[in-house]
Tab-separated table of C-alpha atoms in Angstrom:
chain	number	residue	atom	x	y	z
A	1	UNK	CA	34.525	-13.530	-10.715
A	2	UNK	CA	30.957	-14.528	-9.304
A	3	UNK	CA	30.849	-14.681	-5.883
A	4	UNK	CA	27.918	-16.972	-4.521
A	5	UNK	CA	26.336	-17.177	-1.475
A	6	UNK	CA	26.881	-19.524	0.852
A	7	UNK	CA	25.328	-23.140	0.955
A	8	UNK	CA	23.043	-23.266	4.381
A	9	UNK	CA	21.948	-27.231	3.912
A	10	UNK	CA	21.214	-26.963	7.814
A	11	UNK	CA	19.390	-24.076	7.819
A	12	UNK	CA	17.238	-25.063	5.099
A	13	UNK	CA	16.540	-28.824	6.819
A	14	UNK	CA	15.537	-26.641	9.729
A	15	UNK	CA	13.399	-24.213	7.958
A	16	UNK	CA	11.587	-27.080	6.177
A	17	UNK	CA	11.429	-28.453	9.532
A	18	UNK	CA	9.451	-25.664	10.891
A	19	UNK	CA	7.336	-25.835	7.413
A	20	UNK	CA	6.263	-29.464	8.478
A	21	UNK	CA	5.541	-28.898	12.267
A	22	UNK	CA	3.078	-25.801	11.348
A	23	UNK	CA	1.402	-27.598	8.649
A	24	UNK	CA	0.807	-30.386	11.120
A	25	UNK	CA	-0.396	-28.094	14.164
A	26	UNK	CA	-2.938	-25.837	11.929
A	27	UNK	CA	-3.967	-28.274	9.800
A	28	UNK	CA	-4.240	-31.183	11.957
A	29	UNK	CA	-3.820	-30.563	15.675
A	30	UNK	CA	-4.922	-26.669	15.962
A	31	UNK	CA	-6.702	-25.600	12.531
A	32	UNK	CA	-7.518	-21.875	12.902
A	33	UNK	CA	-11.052	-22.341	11.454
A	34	UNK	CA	-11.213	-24.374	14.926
A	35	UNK	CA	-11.101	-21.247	16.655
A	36	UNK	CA	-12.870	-18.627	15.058
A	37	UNK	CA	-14.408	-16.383	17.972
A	38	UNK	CA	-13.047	-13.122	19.720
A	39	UNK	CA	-10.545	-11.457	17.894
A	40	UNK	CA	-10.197	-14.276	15.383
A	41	UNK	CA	-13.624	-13.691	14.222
A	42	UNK	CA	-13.425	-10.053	14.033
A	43	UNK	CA	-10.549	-10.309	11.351
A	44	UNK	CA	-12.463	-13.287	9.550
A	45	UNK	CA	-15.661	-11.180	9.656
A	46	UNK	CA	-14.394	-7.972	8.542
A	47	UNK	CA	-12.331	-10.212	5.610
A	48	UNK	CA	-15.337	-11.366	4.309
A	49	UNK	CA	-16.788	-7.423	4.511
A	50	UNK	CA	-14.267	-6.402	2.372
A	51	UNK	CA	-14.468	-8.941	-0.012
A	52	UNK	CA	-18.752	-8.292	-0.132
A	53	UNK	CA	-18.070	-4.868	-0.659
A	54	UNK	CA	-14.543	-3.156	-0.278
A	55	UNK	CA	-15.362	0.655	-0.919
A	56	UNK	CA	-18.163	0.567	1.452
A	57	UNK	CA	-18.037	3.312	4.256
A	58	UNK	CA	-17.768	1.749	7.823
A	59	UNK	CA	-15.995	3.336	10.620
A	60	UNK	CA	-15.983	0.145	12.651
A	61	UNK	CA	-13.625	-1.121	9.701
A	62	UNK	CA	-10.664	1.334	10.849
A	63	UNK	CA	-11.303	0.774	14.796
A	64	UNK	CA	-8.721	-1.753	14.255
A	65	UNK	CA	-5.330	-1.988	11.828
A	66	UNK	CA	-6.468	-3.434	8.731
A	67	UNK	CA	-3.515	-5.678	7.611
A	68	UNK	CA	-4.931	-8.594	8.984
A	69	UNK	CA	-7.898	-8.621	7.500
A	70	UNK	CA	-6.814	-7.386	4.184
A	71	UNK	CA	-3.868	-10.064	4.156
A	72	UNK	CA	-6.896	-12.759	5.122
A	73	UNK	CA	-9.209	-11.223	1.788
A	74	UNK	CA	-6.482	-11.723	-0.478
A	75	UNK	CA	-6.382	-15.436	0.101
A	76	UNK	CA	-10.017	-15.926	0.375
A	77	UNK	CA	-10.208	-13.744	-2.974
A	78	UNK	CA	-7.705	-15.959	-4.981
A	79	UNK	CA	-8.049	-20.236	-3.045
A	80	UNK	CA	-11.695	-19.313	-1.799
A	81	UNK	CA	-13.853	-17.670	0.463
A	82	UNK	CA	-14.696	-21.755	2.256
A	83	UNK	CA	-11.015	-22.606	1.715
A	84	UNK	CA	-10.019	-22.364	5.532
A	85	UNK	CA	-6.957	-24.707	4.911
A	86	UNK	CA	-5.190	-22.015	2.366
A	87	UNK	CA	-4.948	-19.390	5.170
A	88	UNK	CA	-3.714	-21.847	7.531
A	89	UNK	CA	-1.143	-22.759	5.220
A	90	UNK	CA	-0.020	-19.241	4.618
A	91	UNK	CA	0.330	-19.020	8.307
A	92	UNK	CA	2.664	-21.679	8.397
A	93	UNK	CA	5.011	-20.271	5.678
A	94	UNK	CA	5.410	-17.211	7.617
A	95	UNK	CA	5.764	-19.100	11.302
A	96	UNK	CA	8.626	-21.025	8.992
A	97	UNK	CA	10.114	-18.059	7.842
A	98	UNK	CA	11.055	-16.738	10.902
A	99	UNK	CA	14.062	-20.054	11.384
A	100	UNK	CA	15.892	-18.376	8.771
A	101	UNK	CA	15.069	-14.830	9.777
A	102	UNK	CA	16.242	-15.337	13.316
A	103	UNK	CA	19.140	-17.214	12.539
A	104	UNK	CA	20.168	-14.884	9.577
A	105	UNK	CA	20.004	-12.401	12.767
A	106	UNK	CA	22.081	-13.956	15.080
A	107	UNK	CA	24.532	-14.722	12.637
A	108	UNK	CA	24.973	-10.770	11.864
A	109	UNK	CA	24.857	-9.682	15.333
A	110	UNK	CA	27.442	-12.850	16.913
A	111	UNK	CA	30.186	-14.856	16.337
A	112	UNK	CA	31.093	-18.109	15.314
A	113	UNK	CA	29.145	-20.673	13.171
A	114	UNK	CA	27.455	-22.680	16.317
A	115	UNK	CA	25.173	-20.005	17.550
A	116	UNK	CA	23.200	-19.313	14.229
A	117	UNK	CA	22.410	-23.314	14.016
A	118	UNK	CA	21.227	-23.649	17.371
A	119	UNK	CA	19.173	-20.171	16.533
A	120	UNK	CA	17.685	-22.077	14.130
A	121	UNK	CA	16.072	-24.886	16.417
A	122	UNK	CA	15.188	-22.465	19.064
A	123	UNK	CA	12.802	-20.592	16.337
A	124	UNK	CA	11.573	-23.881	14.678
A	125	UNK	CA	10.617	-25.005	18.196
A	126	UNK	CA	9.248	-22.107	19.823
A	127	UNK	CA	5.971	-22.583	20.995
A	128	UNK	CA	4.550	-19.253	21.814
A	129	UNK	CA	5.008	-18.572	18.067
A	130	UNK	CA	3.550	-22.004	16.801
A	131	UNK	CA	0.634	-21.140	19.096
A	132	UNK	CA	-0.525	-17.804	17.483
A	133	UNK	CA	0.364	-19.630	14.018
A	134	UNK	CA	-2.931	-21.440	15.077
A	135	UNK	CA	-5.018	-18.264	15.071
A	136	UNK	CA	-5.988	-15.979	12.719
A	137	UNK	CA	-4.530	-13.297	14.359
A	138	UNK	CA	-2.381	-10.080	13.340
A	139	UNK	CA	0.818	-11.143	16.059
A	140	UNK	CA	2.260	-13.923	13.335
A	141	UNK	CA	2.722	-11.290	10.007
A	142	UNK	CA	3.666	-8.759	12.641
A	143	UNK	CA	6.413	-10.929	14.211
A	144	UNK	CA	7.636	-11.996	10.731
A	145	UNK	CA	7.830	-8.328	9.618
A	146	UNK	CA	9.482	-6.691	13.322
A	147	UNK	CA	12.155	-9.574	12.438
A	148	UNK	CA	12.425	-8.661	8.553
A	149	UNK	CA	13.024	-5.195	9.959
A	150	UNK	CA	15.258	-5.767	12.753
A	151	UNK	CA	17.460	-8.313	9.876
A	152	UNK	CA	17.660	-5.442	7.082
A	153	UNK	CA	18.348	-2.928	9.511
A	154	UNK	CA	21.781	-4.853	10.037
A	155	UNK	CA	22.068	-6.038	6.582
A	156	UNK	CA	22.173	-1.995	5.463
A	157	UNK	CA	24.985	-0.928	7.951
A	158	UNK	CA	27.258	-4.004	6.806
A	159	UNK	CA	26.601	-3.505	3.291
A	160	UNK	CA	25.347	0.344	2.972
A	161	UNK	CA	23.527	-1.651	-0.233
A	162	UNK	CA	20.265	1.005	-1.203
A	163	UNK	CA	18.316	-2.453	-1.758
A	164	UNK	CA	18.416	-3.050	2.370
A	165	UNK	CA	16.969	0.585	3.073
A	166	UNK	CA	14.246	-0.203	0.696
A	167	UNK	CA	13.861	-3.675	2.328
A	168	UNK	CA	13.420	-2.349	5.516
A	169	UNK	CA	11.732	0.651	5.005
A	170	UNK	CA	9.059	-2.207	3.140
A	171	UNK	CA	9.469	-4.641	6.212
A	172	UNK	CA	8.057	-1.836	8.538
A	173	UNK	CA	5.330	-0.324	6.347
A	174	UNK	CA	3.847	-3.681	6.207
A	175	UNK	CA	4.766	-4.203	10.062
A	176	UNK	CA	2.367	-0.987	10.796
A	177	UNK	CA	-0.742	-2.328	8.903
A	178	UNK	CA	-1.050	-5.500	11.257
A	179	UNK	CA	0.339	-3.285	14.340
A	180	UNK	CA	1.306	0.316	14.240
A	181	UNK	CA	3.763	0.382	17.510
A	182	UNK	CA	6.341	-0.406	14.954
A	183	UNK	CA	6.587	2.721	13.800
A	184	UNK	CA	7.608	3.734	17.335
A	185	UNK	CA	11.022	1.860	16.550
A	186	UNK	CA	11.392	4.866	13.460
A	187	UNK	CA	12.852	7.732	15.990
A	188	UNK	CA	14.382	5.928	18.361
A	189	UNK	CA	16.574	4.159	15.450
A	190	UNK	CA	17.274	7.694	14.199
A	191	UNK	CA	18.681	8.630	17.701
A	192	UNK	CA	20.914	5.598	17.496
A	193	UNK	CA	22.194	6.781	14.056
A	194	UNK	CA	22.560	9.910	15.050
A	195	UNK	CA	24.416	9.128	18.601
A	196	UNK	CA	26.560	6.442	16.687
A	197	UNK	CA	27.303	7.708	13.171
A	198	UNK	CA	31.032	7.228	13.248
A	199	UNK	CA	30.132	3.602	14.095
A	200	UNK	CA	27.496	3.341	11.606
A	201	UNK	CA	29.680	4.787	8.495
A	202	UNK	CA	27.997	3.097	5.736
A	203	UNK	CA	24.767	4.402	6.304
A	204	UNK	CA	23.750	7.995	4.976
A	205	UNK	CA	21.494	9.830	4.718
A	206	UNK	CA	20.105	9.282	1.404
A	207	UNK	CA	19.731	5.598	3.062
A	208	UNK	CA	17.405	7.252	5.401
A	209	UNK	CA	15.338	8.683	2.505
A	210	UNK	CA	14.897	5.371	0.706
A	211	UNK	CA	13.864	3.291	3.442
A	212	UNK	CA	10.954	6.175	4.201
A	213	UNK	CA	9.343	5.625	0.667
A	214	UNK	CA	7.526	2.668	1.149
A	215	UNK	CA	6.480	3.560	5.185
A	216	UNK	CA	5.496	7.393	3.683
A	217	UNK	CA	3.193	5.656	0.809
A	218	UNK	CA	1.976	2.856	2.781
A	219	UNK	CA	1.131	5.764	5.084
A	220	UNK	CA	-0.513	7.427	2.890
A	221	UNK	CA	-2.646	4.993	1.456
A	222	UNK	CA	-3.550	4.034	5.443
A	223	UNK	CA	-4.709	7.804	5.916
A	224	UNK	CA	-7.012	7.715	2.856
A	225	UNK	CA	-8.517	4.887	3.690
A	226	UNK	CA	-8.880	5.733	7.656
A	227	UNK	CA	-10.711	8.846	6.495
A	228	UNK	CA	-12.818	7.377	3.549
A	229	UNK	CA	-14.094	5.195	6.830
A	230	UNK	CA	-13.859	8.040	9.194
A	231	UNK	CA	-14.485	11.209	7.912
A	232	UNK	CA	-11.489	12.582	9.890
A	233	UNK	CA	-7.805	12.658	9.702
A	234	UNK	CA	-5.831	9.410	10.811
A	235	UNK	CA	-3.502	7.204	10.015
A	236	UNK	CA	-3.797	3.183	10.449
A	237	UNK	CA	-6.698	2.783	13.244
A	238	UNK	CA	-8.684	4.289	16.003
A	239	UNK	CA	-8.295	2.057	18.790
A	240	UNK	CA	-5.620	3.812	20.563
A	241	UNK	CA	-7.553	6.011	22.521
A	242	UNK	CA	-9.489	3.214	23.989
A	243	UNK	CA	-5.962	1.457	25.003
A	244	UNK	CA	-4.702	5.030	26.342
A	245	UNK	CA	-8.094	4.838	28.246
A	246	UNK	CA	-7.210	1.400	29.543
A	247	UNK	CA	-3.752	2.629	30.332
A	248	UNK	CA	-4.329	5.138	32.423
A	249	UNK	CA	-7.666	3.805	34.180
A	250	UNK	CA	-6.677	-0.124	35.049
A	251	UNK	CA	-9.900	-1.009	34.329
A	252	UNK	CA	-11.050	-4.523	33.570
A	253	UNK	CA	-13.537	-3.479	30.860
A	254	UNK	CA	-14.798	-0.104	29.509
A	255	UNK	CA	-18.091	-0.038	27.365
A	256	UNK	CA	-19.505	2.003	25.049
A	257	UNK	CA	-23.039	3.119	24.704
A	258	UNK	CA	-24.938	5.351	22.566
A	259	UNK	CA	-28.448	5.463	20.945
A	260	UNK	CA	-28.784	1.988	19.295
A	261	UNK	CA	-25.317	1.099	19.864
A	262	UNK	CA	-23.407	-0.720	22.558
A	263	UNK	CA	-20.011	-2.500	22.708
A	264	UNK	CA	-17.584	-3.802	25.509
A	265	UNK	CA	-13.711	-4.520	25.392
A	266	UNK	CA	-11.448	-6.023	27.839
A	267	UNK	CA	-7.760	-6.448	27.552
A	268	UNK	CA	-6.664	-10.050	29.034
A	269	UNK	CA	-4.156	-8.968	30.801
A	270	UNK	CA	-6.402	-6.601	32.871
A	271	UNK	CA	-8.052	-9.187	33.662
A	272	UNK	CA	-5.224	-11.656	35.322
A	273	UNK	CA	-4.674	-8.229	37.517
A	274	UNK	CA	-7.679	-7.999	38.817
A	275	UNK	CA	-7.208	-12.045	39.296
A	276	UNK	CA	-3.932	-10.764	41.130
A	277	UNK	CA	-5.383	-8.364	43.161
A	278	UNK	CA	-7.423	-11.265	44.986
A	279	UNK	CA	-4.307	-13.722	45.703
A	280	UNK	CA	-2.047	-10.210	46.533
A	281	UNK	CA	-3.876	-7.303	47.550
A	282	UNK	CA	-1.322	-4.380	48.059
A	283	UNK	CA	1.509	-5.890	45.552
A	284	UNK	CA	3.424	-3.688	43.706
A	285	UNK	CA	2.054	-5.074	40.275
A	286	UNK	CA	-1.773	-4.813	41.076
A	287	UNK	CA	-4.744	-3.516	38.648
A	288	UNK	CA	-5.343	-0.268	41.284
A	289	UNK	CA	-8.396	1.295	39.360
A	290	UNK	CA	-8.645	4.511	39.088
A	291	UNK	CA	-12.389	5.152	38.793
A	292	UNK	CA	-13.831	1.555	39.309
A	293	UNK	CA	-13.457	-2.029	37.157
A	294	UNK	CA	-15.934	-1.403	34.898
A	295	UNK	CA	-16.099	1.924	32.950
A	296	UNK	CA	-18.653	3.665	30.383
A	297	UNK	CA	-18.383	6.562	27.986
A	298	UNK	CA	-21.182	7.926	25.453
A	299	UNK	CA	-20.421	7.344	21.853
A	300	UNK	CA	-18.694	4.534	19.526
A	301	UNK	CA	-15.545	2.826	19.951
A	302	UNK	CA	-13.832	5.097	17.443
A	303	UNK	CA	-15.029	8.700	18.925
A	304	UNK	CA	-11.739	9.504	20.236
A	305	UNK	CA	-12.851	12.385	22.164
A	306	UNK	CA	-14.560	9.938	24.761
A	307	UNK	CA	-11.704	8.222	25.885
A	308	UNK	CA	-9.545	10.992	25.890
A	309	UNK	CA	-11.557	12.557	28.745
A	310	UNK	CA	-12.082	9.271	30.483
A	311	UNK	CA	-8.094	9.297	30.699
A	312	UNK	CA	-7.958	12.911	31.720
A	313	UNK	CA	-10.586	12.140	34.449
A	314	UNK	CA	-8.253	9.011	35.636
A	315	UNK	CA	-4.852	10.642	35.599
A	316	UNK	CA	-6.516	13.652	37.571
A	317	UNK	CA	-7.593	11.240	39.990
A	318	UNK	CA	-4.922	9.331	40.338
A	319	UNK	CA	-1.561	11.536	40.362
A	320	UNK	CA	1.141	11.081	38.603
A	321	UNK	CA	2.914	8.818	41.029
A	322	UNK	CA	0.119	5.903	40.921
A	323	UNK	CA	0.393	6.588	36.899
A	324	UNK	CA	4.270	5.659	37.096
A	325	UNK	CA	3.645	2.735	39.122
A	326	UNK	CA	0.868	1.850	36.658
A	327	UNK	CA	3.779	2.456	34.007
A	328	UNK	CA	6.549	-0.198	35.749
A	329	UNK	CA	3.346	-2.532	36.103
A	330	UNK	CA	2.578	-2.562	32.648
A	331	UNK	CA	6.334	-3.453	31.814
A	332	UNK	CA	6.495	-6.229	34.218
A	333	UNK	CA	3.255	-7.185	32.534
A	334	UNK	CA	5.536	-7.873	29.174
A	335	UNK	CA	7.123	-10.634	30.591
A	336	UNK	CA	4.885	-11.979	33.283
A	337	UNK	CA	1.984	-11.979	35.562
A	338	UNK	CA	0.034	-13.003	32.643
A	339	UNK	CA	-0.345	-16.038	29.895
A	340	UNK	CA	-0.500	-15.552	26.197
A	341	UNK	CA	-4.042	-15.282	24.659
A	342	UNK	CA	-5.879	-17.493	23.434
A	343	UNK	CA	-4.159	-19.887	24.705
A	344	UNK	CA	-5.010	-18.388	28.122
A	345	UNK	CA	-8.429	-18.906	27.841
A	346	UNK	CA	-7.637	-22.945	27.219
A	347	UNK	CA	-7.574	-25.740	29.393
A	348	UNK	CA	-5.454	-27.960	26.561
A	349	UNK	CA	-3.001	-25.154	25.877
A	350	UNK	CA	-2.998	-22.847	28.988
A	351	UNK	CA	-0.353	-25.092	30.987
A	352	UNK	CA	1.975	-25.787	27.596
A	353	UNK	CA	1.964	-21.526	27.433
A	354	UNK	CA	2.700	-21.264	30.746
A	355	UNK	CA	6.047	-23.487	30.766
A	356	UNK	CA	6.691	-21.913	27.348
A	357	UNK	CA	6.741	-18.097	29.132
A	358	UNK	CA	8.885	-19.944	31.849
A	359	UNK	CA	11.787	-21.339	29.990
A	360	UNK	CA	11.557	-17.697	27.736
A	361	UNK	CA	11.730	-15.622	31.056
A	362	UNK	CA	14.475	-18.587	32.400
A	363	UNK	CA	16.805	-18.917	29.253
A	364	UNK	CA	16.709	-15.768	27.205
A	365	UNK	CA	15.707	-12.695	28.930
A	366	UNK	CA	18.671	-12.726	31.782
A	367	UNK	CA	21.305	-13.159	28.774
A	368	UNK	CA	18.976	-10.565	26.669
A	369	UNK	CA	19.240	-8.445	29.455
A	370	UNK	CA	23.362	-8.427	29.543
A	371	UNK	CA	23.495	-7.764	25.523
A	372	UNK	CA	20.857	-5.137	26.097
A	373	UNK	CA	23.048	-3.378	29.013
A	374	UNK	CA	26.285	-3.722	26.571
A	375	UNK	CA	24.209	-1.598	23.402
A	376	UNK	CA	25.339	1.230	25.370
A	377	UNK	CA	29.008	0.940	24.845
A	378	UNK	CA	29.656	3.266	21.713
A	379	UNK	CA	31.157	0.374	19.310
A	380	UNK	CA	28.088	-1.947	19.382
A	381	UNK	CA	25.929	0.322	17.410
A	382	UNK	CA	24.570	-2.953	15.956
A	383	UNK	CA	23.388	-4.087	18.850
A	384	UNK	CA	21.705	-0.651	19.707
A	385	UNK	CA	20.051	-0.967	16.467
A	386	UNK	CA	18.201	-4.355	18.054
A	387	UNK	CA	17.756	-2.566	21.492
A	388	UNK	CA	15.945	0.141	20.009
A	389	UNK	CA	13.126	-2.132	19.315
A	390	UNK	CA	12.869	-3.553	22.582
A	391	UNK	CA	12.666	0.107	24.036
A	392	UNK	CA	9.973	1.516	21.640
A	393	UNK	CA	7.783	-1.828	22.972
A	394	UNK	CA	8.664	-1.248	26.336
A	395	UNK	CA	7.257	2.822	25.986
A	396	UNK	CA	4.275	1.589	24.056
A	397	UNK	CA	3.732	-0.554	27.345
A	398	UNK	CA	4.082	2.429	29.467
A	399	UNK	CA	1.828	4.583	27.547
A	400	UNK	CA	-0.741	1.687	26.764
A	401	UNK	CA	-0.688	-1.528	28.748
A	402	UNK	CA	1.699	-4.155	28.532
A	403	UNK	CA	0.892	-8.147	27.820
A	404	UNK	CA	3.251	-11.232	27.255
A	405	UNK	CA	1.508	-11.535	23.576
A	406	UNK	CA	2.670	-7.847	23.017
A	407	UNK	CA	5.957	-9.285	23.331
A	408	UNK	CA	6.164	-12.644	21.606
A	409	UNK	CA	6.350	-10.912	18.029
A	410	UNK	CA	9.659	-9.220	19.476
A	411	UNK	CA	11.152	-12.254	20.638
A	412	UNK	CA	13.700	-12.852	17.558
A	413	UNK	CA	15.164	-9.375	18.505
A	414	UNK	CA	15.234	-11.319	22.212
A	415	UNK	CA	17.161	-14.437	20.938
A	416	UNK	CA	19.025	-12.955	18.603
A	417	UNK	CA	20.271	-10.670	22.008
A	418	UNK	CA	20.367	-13.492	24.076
A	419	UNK	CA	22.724	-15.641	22.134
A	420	UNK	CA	24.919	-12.696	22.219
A	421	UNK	CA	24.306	-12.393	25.917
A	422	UNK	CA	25.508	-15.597	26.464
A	423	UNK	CA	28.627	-14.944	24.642
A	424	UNK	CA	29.622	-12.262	26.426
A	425	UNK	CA	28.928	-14.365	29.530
A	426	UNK	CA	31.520	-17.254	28.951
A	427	UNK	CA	33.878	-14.639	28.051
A	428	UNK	CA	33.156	-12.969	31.464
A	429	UNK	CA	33.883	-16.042	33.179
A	430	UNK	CA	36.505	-17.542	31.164
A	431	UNK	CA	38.745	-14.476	31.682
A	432	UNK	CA	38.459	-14.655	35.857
A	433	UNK	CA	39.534	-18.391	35.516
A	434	UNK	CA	42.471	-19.652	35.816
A	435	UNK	CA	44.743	-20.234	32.706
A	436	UNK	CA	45.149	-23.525	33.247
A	437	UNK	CA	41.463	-24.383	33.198
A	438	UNK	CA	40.438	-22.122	30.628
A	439	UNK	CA	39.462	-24.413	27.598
């Protein structure tokens, strides 16, 4: 007997849904080729760089992760280098993709057939992630492939199928080209295994072995290329010195300078600190540099060695109890004190982002929070499985700096939490009400 997967009319109306609402925002209301500067136009440049001449040496090519721009190249390569419509399309398949991804999620993680639908809508509707849909930026793919991950993670301890170790294995290699922090998520889901194998019984681990042949040979294709650019051993990029640097400093910008060379970077979210720092002087959450706002090493952007002394210099400096405050800051900074980019930087779009972050930090993260706090119990190893995530972005924070836009791409992992949350909730208050009011 054939058994056949269930019919999901409403989650493909939804889907197609989200299909139609992207198309219409990046093709008509917020085309990406609108907004080609900053970091857009770094991806787009370095795009067209690789399609001019792909196995040409240039070490500014692996300052940042290269999925982006790769992923960019392939659809200039086969609908056109001038065809700025086909990558705004592609954006929108992904941004749809996510309805069924988070919904899939919340159906594997909850109960019940209501949550799942109303999953659904949330994703189609969320603006944060329509928003970056509109920009050529790595946070979309990312999103779609933390989600993918977070999805086959669950599908390979209901099933213990050897296809959903290879799927997710895939889902993060991928996930690491466009950002590596993923790849943070790797040891902290092995604790969770390890802590919760009688909970966990269909996974083994030859399971474990599978899902690391794609991230091993995606790995090692990222290493050859890093030191083809390079000349040194790496793996994905060689910005995370400079973000270390920014880390540990709280500076607003930190330049670069060396003979016939000269380049600046600073993170947004520095930036609404020092903004902070006006309007509050002496709060907790404050930019408190260590050496000054403005900061300047001799080399490139990609000589680690640089930046690594800069941050030696600033944690000397500062002690280690300004560098934990710095730490809680930069986790606070995850869900506030700052406004998505580039929509920050917008008078149209800056007020829609902020009530966006609002009903996000109103509506999901208190019920996230209670799911979160119940992944400790030993028989929701599922759910520690999704909480994993959220702490490997919350120590990347620490270590680097956090920013609402580091977030967003986790925020199916959030829902899918929060729906939970809220289930555990009503059952919470159900059971200390009466029986005869209980419904």
């Amino acid at each position: 007997m054939t058994i056949r997967p269930p019919r999901r009319p409403f989650l493909v109306a939804v889907t197609l849904l989200a299909l139609a609402l992207r198309l219409v925002w990046n093709l008509v209301v917020h085309p990406p080729a609108e907004h080609i500067y900053s970091d857009m136009a770094g991806y787009f440049e370095r795009s067209t760089a690789l399609l001019d001449a792909p196995l040409r040496k240039d070490p500014s090519a692996a300052f940042f992760p290269y999925g982006t721009h790769v992923l960019l190249a392939l659809v200039r390569a086969v609908f056109g280098r001038e065809n700025h419509a086909a990558p705004a399309v592609l954006y929108a398949l992904l941004g749809a993709s996510l309805v069924p991804l988070v919904s899939l999620l919340v159906e594997r993680i909850g109960r019940g057939r209501i949550a799942p639908r109303i999953a659904a809508l949330v994703a189609c509707f969320y603006y944060p992630w329509i928003s970056l849909g509109g920009y050529f930026l790595s946070e979309l793919p990312f999103t779609v492939c933390v989600t993918a991950a977070a999805l086959f993670s669950l599908r390979l301890v209901d099933t213990g199928r050897a296809r959903e170790a290879y799927l997710f294995g895939a889902a993060v290699a991928l996930g690491a080209t466009f950002r590596p922090q993923i790849l943070l998520s790797l040891p902290l889901l092995s604790l969770v295994w390890l802590a919760r194998r009688r909970a966990l019984p269909r996974v083994r681990p030859a399971h474990l072995a599978r899902a690391l042949v794609p991230i091993v040979l995606v790995l090692a294709v990222s290493a050859a290329r890093f030191h083809h650019h390079m000349g040194r051993v790496g793996l994905i990029s060689a910005n995370g010195p400079l973000n270390y640097a920014f880390g540990r400093c709280h500076a607003v910008d930190i330049e670069a300078r060396t003979r016939g060379y000269y380049a600046s970077f600073g993170p947004p979210p520095m930036g609404y600190l020092a903004y902070r720092d006006k309007k509050y002087p002496g709060a907790f959450v404050r930019l408190d540099p260590a050496l000054g706002v403005k900061l300047t090493v001799q080399g490139t952007m990609w000589n680690e060695g640089p930046f690594h002394a800069l941050a030696r210099k600033c944690v000397a400096t500062t002690g280690l109890v300004r560098q934990a405050r710095y730490a809680l800051g930069h986790v606070v900074l995850l869900w506030g004190y700052n406004i998505v980019w580039p929509d920050s930087g917008t008078d149209e779009y800056r007020r829609l982002m902020r009530r966006a972050i609002d009903l996000h930090n109103v509506l999901l993260l208190p019920p996230m929070l209670v799911a979160f706090a119940a992944s400790v119990r030993r028989h929701l190893a599922r759910h520690a499985l999704l909480s994993a995530h959220l702490v490997a972005l919350v120590l990347m924070a620490m270590i680097y700096f956090g920013d609402v836009r580091y977030r967003v791409p986790y925020d199916g992992i959030v829902i899918a939490l929060a729906f939970d949350g809220y289930t555990r909730l009503l059952g919470w208050v159900r059971s200390i009400l009466p029986r005869s009011v209980r419904v």
